[in-house]
Amino acid sequence: LNHLASLYGPEQHIATMHTLRSVYRYPVVETLLLGAVGVQMVSGWRLFRATRQTATTFFAKLHRWTGLYLAAFFLIHLSAVL
């Protein structure tokens, strides 16, 4: 939503950002979001390790490596935000 609002101009983008920030920075919501991202990172890492020998096709390998990239992105993004 934040990035879509920028299609309507910088003022709308900033207004949307401030509105959403009041929601996702609420401690209960923030904890739930961090927990969800943590679960995705841990389960993704476990799947990455579990499919080491079974990923033989190009798409299976691509799926495996893009999952690892997403976990790295989450880790870097969260460390920058927190």
Coordinates of C-alpha atoms in Angstrom, one line a residue:
L1 CA 0.0 0.0 0.0
N2 CA 2.8 2.4 0.9
H3 CA 4.5 2.1 -2.5
L4 CA 1.2 2.2 -4.4
A5 CA 0.3 5.5 -2.7
S6 CA 3.4 7.0 -4.3
L7 CA 1.7 6.7 -7.7
Y8 CA -0.6 9.6 -6.5
G9 CA 2.3 11.8 -5.6
P10 CA 4.8 12.3 -2.8
E11 CA 2.3 14.0 -0.5
Q12 CA 0.0 11.0 -0.6
H13 CA 2.9 8.6 -0.1
I14 CA 4.1 10.5 3.0
A15 CA 0.5 10.6 4.4
T16 CA 0.0 6.9 3.8
M17 CA 3.4 6.1 5.4
H18 CA 2.5 8.1 8.5
T19 CA -1.0 6.4 8.7
L20 CA 0.5 2.9 8.3
R21 CA 3.3 3.6 10.7
S22 CA 0.8 4.2 13.5
V23 CA -0.6 0.7 12.9
Y24 CA 2.5 -1.4 12.4
R25 CA 4.5 0.3 15.1
Y26 CA 1.9 -0.6 17.7
P27 CA 3.7 -3.0 20.0
V28 CA 1.2 -5.9 19.6
V29 CA 1.2 -5.7 15.8
E30 CA 5.0 -5.2 15.7
T31 CA 5.5 -8.3 17.7
L32 CA 3.2 -10.4 15.5
L33 CA 4.9 -9.1 12.3
L34 CA 8.4 -9.9 13.7
G35 CA 7.2 -13.3 14.8
A36 CA 5.8 -14.1 11.3
V37 CA 9.0 -13.0 9.7
G38 CA 11.0 -15.0 12.1
V39 CA 8.9 -18.1 11.4
Q40 CA 9.4 -17.6 7.7
M41 CA 13.2 -17.2 8.1
V42 CA 13.6 -20.3 10.3
S43 CA 11.3 -22.5 8.2
G44 CA 12.9 -21.3 5.0
W45 CA 16.4 -22.1 6.3
R46 CA 15.3 -25.6 7.4
L47 CA 13.7 -26.2 4.0
F48 CA 16.9 -24.9 2.3
R49 CA 19.0 -27.4 4.2
A50 CA 16.5 -30.3 3.8
T51 CA 16.3 -29.9 0.0
R52 CA 20.1 -29.9 -0.6
Q53 CA 20.2 -33.3 -2.1
T54 CA 16.7 -33.5 -3.6
A55 CA 16.7 -30.3 -5.6
T56 CA 17.7 -31.6 -9.0
T57 CA 15.8 -29.6 -11.6
F58 CA 16.5 -26.0 -12.5
F59 CA 13.2 -24.8 -11.0
A60 CA 13.7 -26.7 -7.8
K61 CA 17.2 -25.2 -7.4
L62 CA 15.9 -21.7 -8.3
H63 CA 13.1 -22.1 -5.7
R64 CA 15.6 -23.1 -3.1
W65 CA 18.0 -20.2 -3.7
T66 CA 15.3 -17.6 -4.0
G67 CA 14.0 -18.7 -0.6
L68 CA 17.5 -18.2 0.8
Y69 CA 17.7 -14.8 -0.8
L70 CA 14.3 -13.8 0.7
A71 CA 15.5 -14.9 4.2
A72 CA 18.7 -12.8 3.8
F73 CA 16.6 -9.9 2.6
F74 CA 14.4 -10.2 5.7
L75 CA 17.4 -10.4 8.0
I76 CA 19.0 -7.3 6.5
H77 CA 15.8 -5.3 6.3
L78 CA 14.9 -6.1 9.9
S79 CA 18.3 -5.3 11.2
A80 CA 18.1 -1.9 9.5
V81 CA 14.6 -1.2 10.9
L82 CA 15.2 -2.3 14.4

